Structure formats: C-alpha cells, structure tokens
C-alpha cells in the first residue's frame, strides 16, 4: 500500500445502502464500508505527508521513514496493510492533521510525527528488513504499532532521541541513560508473546468460530499512544488478572452474538472489530458494574472502540453492537452528505442527559436501533427467564426511544436526499418492531422509564421562560445528571421500598406518595418532581396530564399526592 496508489471511484450498490439504512448490513455491505475507509485513510495520509515533508526534526525525516515503510510493504504487504488500517493509525493521522491545522495539541510536533518511524520499524520487522532510524523515546519507552512496547531500563526520563535498528526480526533500541553512557536492549517482537523484561507485547482477545473458520482475534490495546479518541495517552498496562477477565468476557460475548440468522440490526460479526481499548481500570479491583458505564468510538478509527469493562458478558456484547453501529454510520457519513448540521446542541436524545446536535442524534438513533435489534434477538433465547425479562424491557425501551429520535430527524428539515433515505429505512425497521408483542409488564416499565427520562431531561435542561419569543431555550445553570432509572427499571422489584421501585412495580399511587414526601422537603428537586409528574399522569390520564408531560418545565405542581 502506498499513498500514491490510484483509487478507483467508489459506488455503493443500492441494495447495500438499503441494508445499512435498515440498521443492519450484510458482510458485503460492511466490506464495502471497509474499502471506503481504506481509500479515505490513504487520502488523509497523502495530505498529512505533504504537511510533514519539510518538518524540522532531530529524528529520521518523515520522507525517509515513509520510504522505508513502503519498501517493507512491497516485501510483506498484508501485515503492513493491517498496520496502516489499524484504528490507532487512523487516530494518529487525524490527530496529526488537526495538529498541523492548529486545532489540537500534544507533545512537540516532531515527536508525534516520529510515530511514522515507529510504523516503519514494525513494518520492517514483519518484512525481515534491515533498518536504522532515529526515534522519539518517552521516559525510555518506544511503542511499536501492532506489536507492543520496548522499555529501556535506567533510561533518562522525558522526551529523548534514541536509535532503533532491525535485522532478521531482531530489534535493538539505544537511548540516553540516567547515568553516563547510553542504555540498550535487544528483543524479538514477532516471537516474544509474554511480558519479558523490557518487552511488553500487544495483547489480543481470541475466540474460536463455531464453523471451524479462523478464530476471531481482536487487539486489546492498552499501549498505543493514539488509542484514545484524540489525546495522546501514556500506556496503561492491564495486570494479568484484568487481562484474563477481558478474555473471559469477550469469549462469552462472542458466543452471545453467534446467533444464526440473516443479517439485520443487532447482528454483527465480531471479526469486524479491529481493536478494543480498555478504559478507566487496569485491575480487577474495584469490582466492575454489571453494565457499561462508558464506551466511545471515533469515525477516524473504523472498527475501534473504547470501553470501560463491565462485569457481565451481555453488557459487553450489547456495547460491541452499539459501537460497531457508530463505525458503520461514521463510514456512511464519509461517503454521503446525510444532513446539514449547524452543530447547535438543541435536540432531545433519549439516551443522553444533555442536548445534542443533529449529527449526534443521528448517531444515537442508528446505534440504538442496533441495540434494540440485539435485545430483540434475546427475547426467546436460551439464556433463561431473567435474561428474557431484561431483553423484553430493553427491546421495548430502545425501539421506542430510537423511533422518537427518528421522528425528530425526519421533522428537522435538515436531511439530504440520502439522509432521508437512511432515516426512513430506520423508521421502517422500528415501525415493524413496534408492532411486535412484548410482555405487558416489561412494556409498561419501558414506557415509564422513557417518560421519566424525557421529563427529568426537560426539568433539568429547558428554561421555563423559553416560551417567550426572545427567551433562551436552555437553562444557563444546567449540569450533567445521573440517569439511574434506565437500568433500575430493567427488572420488576420483588419488594419495592422507594418511590422509584413502587413505580417500576406498577404501583403509581404508592410512588406518588413517596415522591410527595421527598418534594415536601425540596419542592424543586428534578428527580423526584419527574417521578411525581409521571406517577400522577399514570393515575389521572387525560388532556391535562398530556400537557403536563409535554412541557413539565412550565409547571409547578403541588406535591399533595
């Protein structure tokens, strides 16, 4: 692969677009998106090299590093292709383009440009080539993309210039020591698969496929400085127990996802995941929550995702579906102008506590349509009654929330022709699902949780004076708030005690009394006030309560019960 390759025009067949617009996508559709992302990556790389060609540097100049990488690619094309198309490489290219345009910051530009030399070293090792480059060392560390990291013992701290050579698969790194004289280490990165002295290999997650095909292998990246969505990160090595827990959960998650059937929303091939970045924890302690607290992905890093490890495999499987949906939509946005977004954060997203811009709302609608499909597949699965109950709740909740977001998108007047085709495809999928039966108790909890979220969102975000022509739409004092009800309402409480638990159990009268007690102490507390409004609406349905639910921020109800 070279940046000078001729790139043929990409034309997506209508049937593949229709598959993706429905929220799913066959292997052929995903492969097309991957081809498109490859073409985009090469174009961005060509642009970046043009900016860096004349960059003053104490390291090997960028043109020389690029020449060495291309020579390695000619000898060993497949592993070099994987290097250049890895999620972290995409993150580095886009970060560097932001650096040269002055919209991002980080270490000295010459040091970040030196990442190309690290890529060239990894490529040379795969090709068995002899190479010598001047490289940037950070606290005596040199990261080799796709392979791991070298640590020089007794190296000088901070940012220094070192020397790295390769020959016959062997790597030697030399750098300034803390005392007099240089320090040096030698290792064989393609062979050493365990943490041994100065060498830390890149970890992977693996799982055999049921059909006997090549096993699923996904990078578990705790080392690459460009594994984050933008910022340059130091390594955060997982301890062995935490790495084993990731492997256990990943294996179980792949088994959960390995349900036979035609491709559709929520059904993904885990082999399309390129990298998982473990975030926020490096050890088993403290215990993980059963659900994923934080996950994220970037359009610059197709197939990569950042995840805080949960304690349950279904939560991880759901998150893999969610983030792959984001990757698919990001690739579509690179191909088609789907909407005209002024980036004003004014829209209600049922899975967020803050207002969103239109692109964010589209991403959420696409991702949660996939999540709804994931839970739909669990409705009658072999996992047991408890999983089926949770599946019914989350299927009912996510289809309802996604359809609300889709309605907002269609009514925005800002969708392009392909954007309207895409969102209309989501609408058809969700409308079909909304006609599918769900157990009444789970459906009631889902509707209640959705109403609670929207009501509390408006109480916390919307300015009651917004009805005035010149009034601001959102409260100037709004702050993030914890959405504790979405997960709490997933199962029916056996012995309800709190107002929320009574409402989840379907006892609106007991819930109303509990919320009134809390509001007697703090009449404006949004969590309790939202509960009071929703409980009151359940007890007294009608036009007045519909108005109260539609604009709760304009009301100051007396919590008399």
XYZ file of C-alpha atoms in Angstrom:
561
model
C 0.000 0.000 0.000
C 1.226 3.459 -0.855
C -0.317 6.882 -0.631
C 0.265 7.277 -4.366
C -1.997 4.312 -5.271
C -4.693 5.037 -7.818
C -8.036 4.990 -6.010
C -10.943 3.960 -8.217
C -14.235 5.790 -7.592
C -16.468 4.061 -5.051
C -20.090 3.465 -5.965
C -22.234 1.751 -3.352
C -24.874 -0.570 -4.840
C -28.422 0.384 -3.877
C -29.045 -2.961 -2.196
C -26.081 -2.454 0.159
C -27.254 1.039 1.069
C -30.733 -0.354 1.757
C -29.287 -2.984 4.093
C -27.361 -0.354 6.022
C -30.321 2.045 6.051
C -32.405 -0.631 7.758
C -29.886 -0.562 10.593
C -28.108 -3.789 9.708
C -25.797 -4.737 6.875
C -24.538 -7.964 5.341
C -20.887 -8.979 5.240
C -20.755 -7.489 1.735
C -22.098 -4.142 2.977
C -19.597 -3.952 5.823
C -16.775 -4.969 3.464
C -17.748 -2.084 1.173
C -17.540 0.336 4.096
C -14.110 -1.032 4.980
C -12.929 -0.478 1.407
C -14.210 3.076 1.563
C -12.444 3.693 4.860
C -9.223 2.339 3.350
C -9.487 4.820 0.481
C -10.180 7.679 2.879
C -7.249 6.667 5.084
C -4.867 6.784 2.118
C -6.116 10.194 1.021
C -5.685 11.601 4.529
C -2.230 10.070 4.781
C -1.198 11.631 1.487
C -2.377 15.019 2.773
C -0.528 14.589 6.056
C 2.740 13.610 4.374
C 2.552 16.767 2.308
C 2.394 18.827 5.523
C 5.255 16.942 7.186
C 7.736 16.583 4.327
C 9.753 19.650 5.322
C 9.226 19.431 9.100
C 12.479 20.158 11.011
C 13.184 17.161 13.229
C 16.030 15.540 15.197
C 14.540 12.183 14.161
C 14.682 10.334 10.864
C 12.963 12.689 8.386
C 9.385 11.828 7.503
C 10.084 11.170 3.774
C 12.806 8.675 4.711
C 10.573 6.864 7.213
C 7.806 6.703 4.598
C 10.224 5.287 2.006
C 11.293 2.543 4.416
C 7.677 1.705 5.203
C 6.807 1.396 1.513
C 9.774 -0.895 0.911
C 8.622 -3.131 3.755
C 5.097 -3.147 2.292
C 6.439 -4.479 -1.007
C 8.074 -7.420 0.811
C 5.268 -8.106 3.291
C 2.062 -6.401 2.128
C -0.561 -7.998 4.382
C 0.879 -7.130 7.806
C 1.774 -3.613 6.654
C -1.762 -3.193 5.349
C -3.049 -4.152 8.812
C -0.693 -1.626 10.394
C -1.836 1.272 8.238
C -5.524 0.418 8.583
C -5.458 -0.196 12.345
C -7.816 2.058 14.344
C -4.940 3.664 16.239
C -3.161 4.570 12.988
C -6.304 6.314 11.807
C -6.416 8.154 15.116
C -2.804 9.258 14.672
C -3.333 10.507 11.105
C -6.396 12.560 12.025
C -4.788 13.874 15.211
C -1.743 14.979 13.230
C -3.898 16.744 10.652
C -5.560 18.622 13.500
C -2.102 19.432 14.873
C -0.852 20.922 11.618
C -4.051 22.975 11.325
C -3.730 24.225 14.897
C -6.896 22.602 16.290
C -5.222 20.047 18.577
C -2.282 19.981 20.955
C 0.161 17.427 22.279
C 3.885 16.695 22.565
C 6.262 18.532 20.196
C 5.107 18.101 16.619
C 8.375 16.461 15.555
C 7.919 13.809 18.260
C 4.368 12.982 17.148
C 5.450 12.928 13.508
C 8.052 10.367 14.625
C 5.239 7.852 15.029
C 5.704 7.207 11.321
C 9.199 5.894 12.126
C 7.639 3.538 14.678
C 5.261 2.287 11.975
C 8.236 1.799 9.650
C 10.048 -0.222 12.326
C 7.048 -2.520 12.808
C 6.772 -2.948 9.051
C 10.492 -3.697 8.740
C 10.242 -6.388 11.423
C 7.381 -8.080 9.547
C 9.364 -7.890 6.313
C 12.604 -9.129 7.894
C 14.325 -5.988 6.609
C 17.425 -4.229 7.921
C 16.580 -0.694 9.056
C 18.088 2.026 11.243
C 16.046 5.025 12.384
C 16.284 7.816 14.920
C 13.154 7.638 17.060
C 11.443 9.510 19.877
C 11.641 7.893 23.331
C 9.223 8.935 26.082
C 10.572 8.037 29.539
C 12.652 5.373 27.833
C 9.656 3.804 26.043
C 9.281 3.102 22.325
C 5.895 1.904 21.098
C 5.831 -0.326 18.029
C 2.349 -0.213 16.430
C 0.725 -3.612 16.131
C 3.461 -5.310 18.155
C 3.987 -3.828 21.618
C 6.391 -1.606 23.517
C 10.085 -1.583 24.433
C 11.208 -0.168 27.809
C 14.817 0.828 28.275
C 15.996 0.136 31.841
C 17.665 3.092 33.588
C 16.759 5.358 30.670
C 16.661 9.119 31.022
C 13.153 10.471 31.700
C 11.175 12.815 29.483
C 11.337 13.100 25.711
C 14.645 11.962 24.192
C 16.040 10.843 20.852
C 17.054 7.203 20.519
C 18.266 4.838 17.829
C 16.396 1.716 16.691
C 17.701 -0.933 14.308
C 16.124 -4.068 12.864
C 17.762 -7.096 11.289
C 16.354 -10.591 10.759
C 13.360 -9.977 13.022
C 15.515 -8.636 15.860
C 15.086 -5.130 17.282
C 17.764 -3.161 19.115
C 16.942 0.168 20.789
C 19.545 2.528 22.250
C 18.881 5.695 24.228
C 20.417 8.051 26.804
C 20.782 6.591 30.290
C 20.250 8.301 33.622
C 23.949 7.994 34.423
C 26.805 8.365 31.951
C 26.578 6.468 28.675
C 23.706 5.034 26.651
C 21.460 2.101 27.543
C 20.472 -0.613 25.092
C 18.039 -3.517 24.802
C 17.507 -6.198 22.170
C 14.346 -8.266 21.661
C 12.427 -10.234 19.045
C 8.924 -8.693 18.914
C 7.457 -11.194 16.433
C 8.326 -14.113 18.688
C 8.103 -12.863 22.274
C 4.429 -13.131 23.267
C 4.828 -12.684 27.022
C 5.893 -9.734 29.172
C 9.616 -10.389 29.424
C 11.871 -7.729 30.891
C 11.990 -4.749 28.568
C 9.385 -6.066 26.117
C 5.592 -5.714 26.526
C 3.709 -7.424 23.676
C 0.395 -6.150 22.360
C -2.443 -8.168 23.864
C -5.217 -9.775 21.814
C -8.614 -11.288 22.536
C -9.402 -14.512 20.715
C -12.358 -16.814 20.322
C -12.859 -19.833 18.025
C -15.647 -19.668 15.464
C -18.289 -22.408 15.627
C -17.899 -23.224 11.921
C -14.199 -24.007 12.273
C -13.081 -20.901 10.390
C -10.167 -18.769 11.559
C -10.737 -17.623 15.141
C -11.918 -14.125 15.986
C -8.877 -12.064 17.010
C -9.240 -8.532 18.339
C -6.489 -6.256 19.657
C -6.865 -5.352 23.350
C -4.888 -2.140 23.159
C -3.523 -0.786 26.440
C -0.291 0.607 24.949
C -0.723 2.643 21.743
C -0.384 6.392 22.367
C -3.148 7.045 19.778
C -5.691 4.531 21.061
C -7.842 7.325 22.547
C -10.342 9.342 20.504
C -7.920 12.259 20.180
C -5.497 12.907 23.024
C -2.020 11.396 23.187
C -2.151 8.797 26.004
C 0.558 7.116 28.089
C 0.399 3.306 28.335
C -1.969 1.848 30.953
C -0.929 -1.798 31.125
C -3.588 -4.188 32.410
C -2.453 -6.601 35.076
C -2.719 -10.303 34.223
C -5.952 -10.884 36.159
C -7.711 -7.978 34.429
C -6.488 -9.180 31.020
C -7.822 -12.676 31.737
C -11.190 -11.212 32.759
C -11.357 -9.326 29.460
C -10.655 -12.596 27.623
C -13.356 -14.447 29.583
C -15.997 -11.780 28.973
C -15.068 -11.392 25.311
C -15.387 -15.138 24.724
C -18.825 -15.163 26.331
C -19.878 -12.050 24.403
C -18.891 -13.654 21.086
C -20.960 -16.731 21.957
C -23.930 -14.472 22.703
C -23.533 -12.742 19.329
C -23.100 -16.010 17.414
C -26.835 -16.444 16.768
C -27.621 -17.903 13.322
C -29.925 -15.973 11.048
C -29.965 -13.376 8.301
C -28.051 -10.141 8.838
C -30.009 -7.349 10.429
C -29.831 -4.680 13.137
C -28.114 -6.085 16.208
C -26.462 -8.977 14.402
C -22.760 -8.395 13.888
C -19.687 -10.390 13.050
C -17.220 -9.818 15.941
C -14.465 -10.298 13.377
C -15.190 -6.793 12.075
C -13.934 -5.361 15.381
C -10.322 -4.267 14.979
C -9.427 -3.091 18.484
C -10.895 -2.660 21.957
C -9.302 -0.055 24.208
C -9.827 -0.880 27.902
C -10.557 2.380 29.676
C -10.509 3.596 33.242
C -9.323 0.462 35.061
C -6.234 -1.758 34.941
C -7.050 -4.257 37.730
C -9.969 -6.369 38.993
C -10.488 -4.102 41.982
C -12.760 -2.249 42.486
C -15.475 -4.598 41.170
C -16.952 -3.609 37.813
C -20.590 -2.620 37.425
C -22.832 -5.112 35.566
C -23.441 -2.580 32.774
C -21.031 -0.487 30.684
C -20.541 2.957 32.219
C -18.613 4.480 29.336
C -17.993 3.464 25.740
C -16.989 5.547 22.751
C -15.700 5.333 19.210
C -14.389 7.686 16.551
C -15.043 7.998 12.853
C -11.270 8.281 12.416
C -10.723 4.780 13.847
C -13.017 2.398 11.981
C -13.596 -0.815 13.910
C -12.065 0.518 17.135
C -13.867 1.206 20.393
C -13.060 2.385 23.889
C -14.899 0.531 26.692
C -14.954 0.534 30.483
C -15.105 -3.203 31.228
C -18.426 -4.330 32.681
C -18.963 -7.352 34.911
C -21.392 -9.095 32.535
C -20.947 -10.587 29.083
C -24.383 -9.462 27.797
C -23.443 -5.856 28.613
C -20.182 -6.235 26.677
C -21.959 -7.891 23.735
C -24.511 -5.061 23.638
C -21.711 -2.488 23.658
C -19.880 -4.223 20.808
C -23.068 -3.939 18.741
C -23.566 -0.307 19.778
C -20.060 0.836 18.861
C -19.949 -1.094 15.584
C -23.137 0.741 14.614
C -21.279 4.023 15.205
C -18.409 2.812 12.989
C -20.815 1.904 10.182
C -22.617 5.237 10.338
C -19.340 7.181 10.501
C -18.224 5.400 7.316
C -21.539 6.277 5.645
C -21.102 9.912 6.670
C -17.687 9.859 4.979
C -19.383 8.701 1.755
C -22.632 10.681 1.713
C -23.704 14.128 2.939
C -26.572 12.843 5.108
C -27.599 16.085 6.795
C -26.967 19.802 7.101
C -25.927 20.306 10.705
C -25.281 23.718 12.209
C -23.873 21.858 15.276
C -26.275 23.676 17.605
C -26.995 21.385 20.555
C -30.750 21.746 20.784
C -32.260 18.282 20.340
C -33.538 15.771 22.911
C -31.718 12.437 22.706
C -33.495 9.824 24.874
C -30.220 8.196 25.922
C -28.402 11.403 26.894
C -28.749 13.857 29.758
C -27.667 16.866 27.666
C -28.975 18.442 24.428
C -27.425 17.066 21.236
C -26.659 18.387 17.787
C -28.284 16.738 14.793
C -25.295 14.553 13.872
C -25.149 13.232 17.422
C -28.862 12.476 17.334
C -28.445 10.563 14.059
C -25.559 8.575 15.547
C -27.652 7.728 18.589
C -30.672 6.682 16.539
C -28.529 4.396 14.376
C -26.640 2.898 17.309
C -29.718 2.268 19.460
C -31.633 0.745 16.560
C -28.868 -1.830 16.518
C -29.116 -2.204 20.290
C -32.880 -2.737 20.026
C -32.198 -5.478 17.480
C -29.660 -7.057 19.821
C -32.248 -7.308 22.618
C -34.929 -8.491 20.189
C -32.727 -11.486 19.436
C -32.562 -12.281 23.167
C -36.344 -12.383 23.696
C -36.656 -16.134 23.266
C -33.064 -17.179 23.705
C -31.609 -19.983 25.829
C -30.209 -17.624 28.479
C -33.175 -18.015 30.874
C -36.179 -16.132 32.212
C -34.216 -13.299 33.839
C -32.374 -12.501 30.613
C -35.627 -12.724 28.665
C -37.240 -10.213 31.058
C -34.360 -7.766 30.633
C -34.392 -8.343 26.877
C -38.109 -7.540 26.654
C -37.634 -4.324 28.634
C -34.618 -3.077 26.688
C -36.137 -4.050 23.331
C -39.298 -2.128 24.189
C -37.351 0.852 25.557
C -34.773 1.189 22.789
C -37.256 0.769 19.925
C -39.442 3.486 21.461
C -36.540 5.866 22.086
C -34.989 5.286 18.666
C -38.310 5.910 16.911
C -38.687 9.201 18.792
C -35.221 10.293 17.617
C -36.014 9.212 14.059
C -39.193 11.298 14.128
C -37.158 14.315 15.248
C -34.668 13.762 12.431
C -37.378 13.439 9.787
C -39.095 16.594 11.043
C -35.881 18.642 11.230
C -35.895 19.661 7.565
C -32.107 19.205 7.513
C -31.736 15.748 5.961
C -30.289 15.429 2.475
C -31.786 13.022 -0.037
C -29.544 10.093 1.021
C -30.006 11.143 4.646
C -33.789 10.948 4.329
C -33.448 7.543 2.648
C -31.290 6.319 5.526
C -33.543 7.630 8.292
C -36.668 6.395 6.501
C -35.082 2.949 6.427
C -34.599 3.107 10.200
C -38.219 4.233 10.575
C -39.482 1.206 8.633
C -37.441 -1.150 10.796
C -38.622 0.437 14.030
C -42.268 0.689 12.943
C -42.235 -3.045 12.262
C -40.739 -3.741 15.671
C -43.247 -1.503 17.446
C -45.993 -3.849 16.229
C -44.273 -6.884 17.756
C -45.698 -8.125 21.081
C -43.731 -7.651 24.296
C -44.818 -8.875 27.782
C -47.068 -6.233 29.271
C -45.089 -5.704 32.492
C -41.824 -5.111 30.601
C -43.597 -2.837 28.123
C -45.122 -0.777 30.959
C -41.747 -0.349 32.677
C -40.131 0.672 29.376
C -42.772 3.294 28.685
C -42.480 4.610 32.235
C -38.684 4.772 32.070
C -38.870 6.627 28.743
C -41.355 9.138 30.167
C -39.248 9.624 33.295
C -36.101 10.311 31.285
C -37.748 12.854 28.999
C -39.500 14.586 31.902
C -36.365 14.871 34.016
C -34.343 15.979 30.973
C -36.743 18.857 30.377
C -36.849 19.831 34.058
C -33.043 19.958 34.222
C -32.304 21.459 30.809
C -35.175 23.558 29.484
C -35.697 27.125 30.641
C -39.337 27.655 31.687
C -39.122 31.095 30.036
C -38.397 29.501 26.651
C -41.988 30.228 25.611
C -41.068 33.915 25.396
C -40.052 34.904 21.833
C -36.610 36.137 22.855
C -36.049 33.817 25.809
C -33.184 31.290 25.911
C -34.106 27.688 25.171
C -31.919 26.058 27.802
C -31.222 26.818 31.418
C -27.871 28.587 31.904
C -27.262 26.618 35.124
C -27.799 23.127 33.685
C -25.269 20.469 34.696
C -24.791 16.737 33.984
C -27.048 14.434 35.997
C -27.043 10.689 36.646
C -29.592 8.666 34.681
C -30.171 5.930 37.257
C -33.618 4.843 36.107
C -32.831 3.322 32.705
C -31.003 0.392 34.300
C -33.052 0.299 37.515
C -36.345 -0.287 35.662
C -34.989 -3.288 33.726
C -36.480 -5.785 36.191
C -39.597 -5.666 38.366
C -38.687 -5.117 42.052
C -39.773 -8.057 44.228
C -40.217 -5.964 47.386
C -40.436 -2.271 46.423
C -39.435 0.278 49.037
C -38.500 3.513 47.281
C -40.786 5.634 45.155
C -38.910 4.598 42.005
C -39.276 0.922 42.918
C -43.026 1.302 43.505
C -43.343 2.974 40.098
C -41.306 0.210 38.439
C -43.592 -2.337 40.127
C -46.647 -0.622 38.669
C -47.931 0.922 41.921
C -48.273 4.548 40.853
C -50.236 5.547 43.971
C -47.521 4.401 46.375
C -44.913 6.011 44.150
C -46.799 9.305 44.121
C -46.918 9.379 47.908
C -43.194 8.681 48.120
C -42.332 11.427 45.662
C -44.621 13.860 47.526
C -42.732 13.163 50.760
C -39.450 13.978 49.062
C -40.844 17.107 47.436
C -42.151 18.345 50.744
C -38.510 18.689 51.771
C -37.257 20.005 48.399
C -40.107 21.088 46.089
C -37.866 21.707 43.056
C -35.740 18.513 43.138
C -35.892 17.361 39.469
C -35.584 13.600 40.031
C -38.484 13.456 42.471
C -40.519 16.019 40.531
C -40.185 13.994 37.324
C -41.341 10.897 39.193
C -44.279 12.786 40.689
C -45.392 14.047 37.252
C -45.168 10.619 35.613
C -46.897 8.866 38.511
C -49.673 11.476 38.538
C -50.113 11.056 34.786
C -50.446 7.287 35.233
C -53.190 7.770 37.825
C -55.053 10.558 36.021
C -54.666 10.084 32.241
C -56.165 12.771 30.083
C -55.529 16.005 28.217
C -54.252 17.893 31.274
C -51.673 15.264 32.136
C -50.589 15.005 28.490
C -49.890 18.744 28.561
C -48.020 18.317 31.837
C -45.837 15.575 30.349
C -45.236 17.558 27.158
C -43.965 20.718 28.953
C -43.144 19.736 32.548
C -40.742 22.682 32.966
C -43.678 25.107 32.781
C -45.492 23.513 35.693
C -45.009 23.849 39.423
C -47.309 21.090 40.688
C -48.138 20.931 44.368
C -46.999 17.508 45.659
C -50.197 16.829 47.521
C -50.390 13.258 46.234
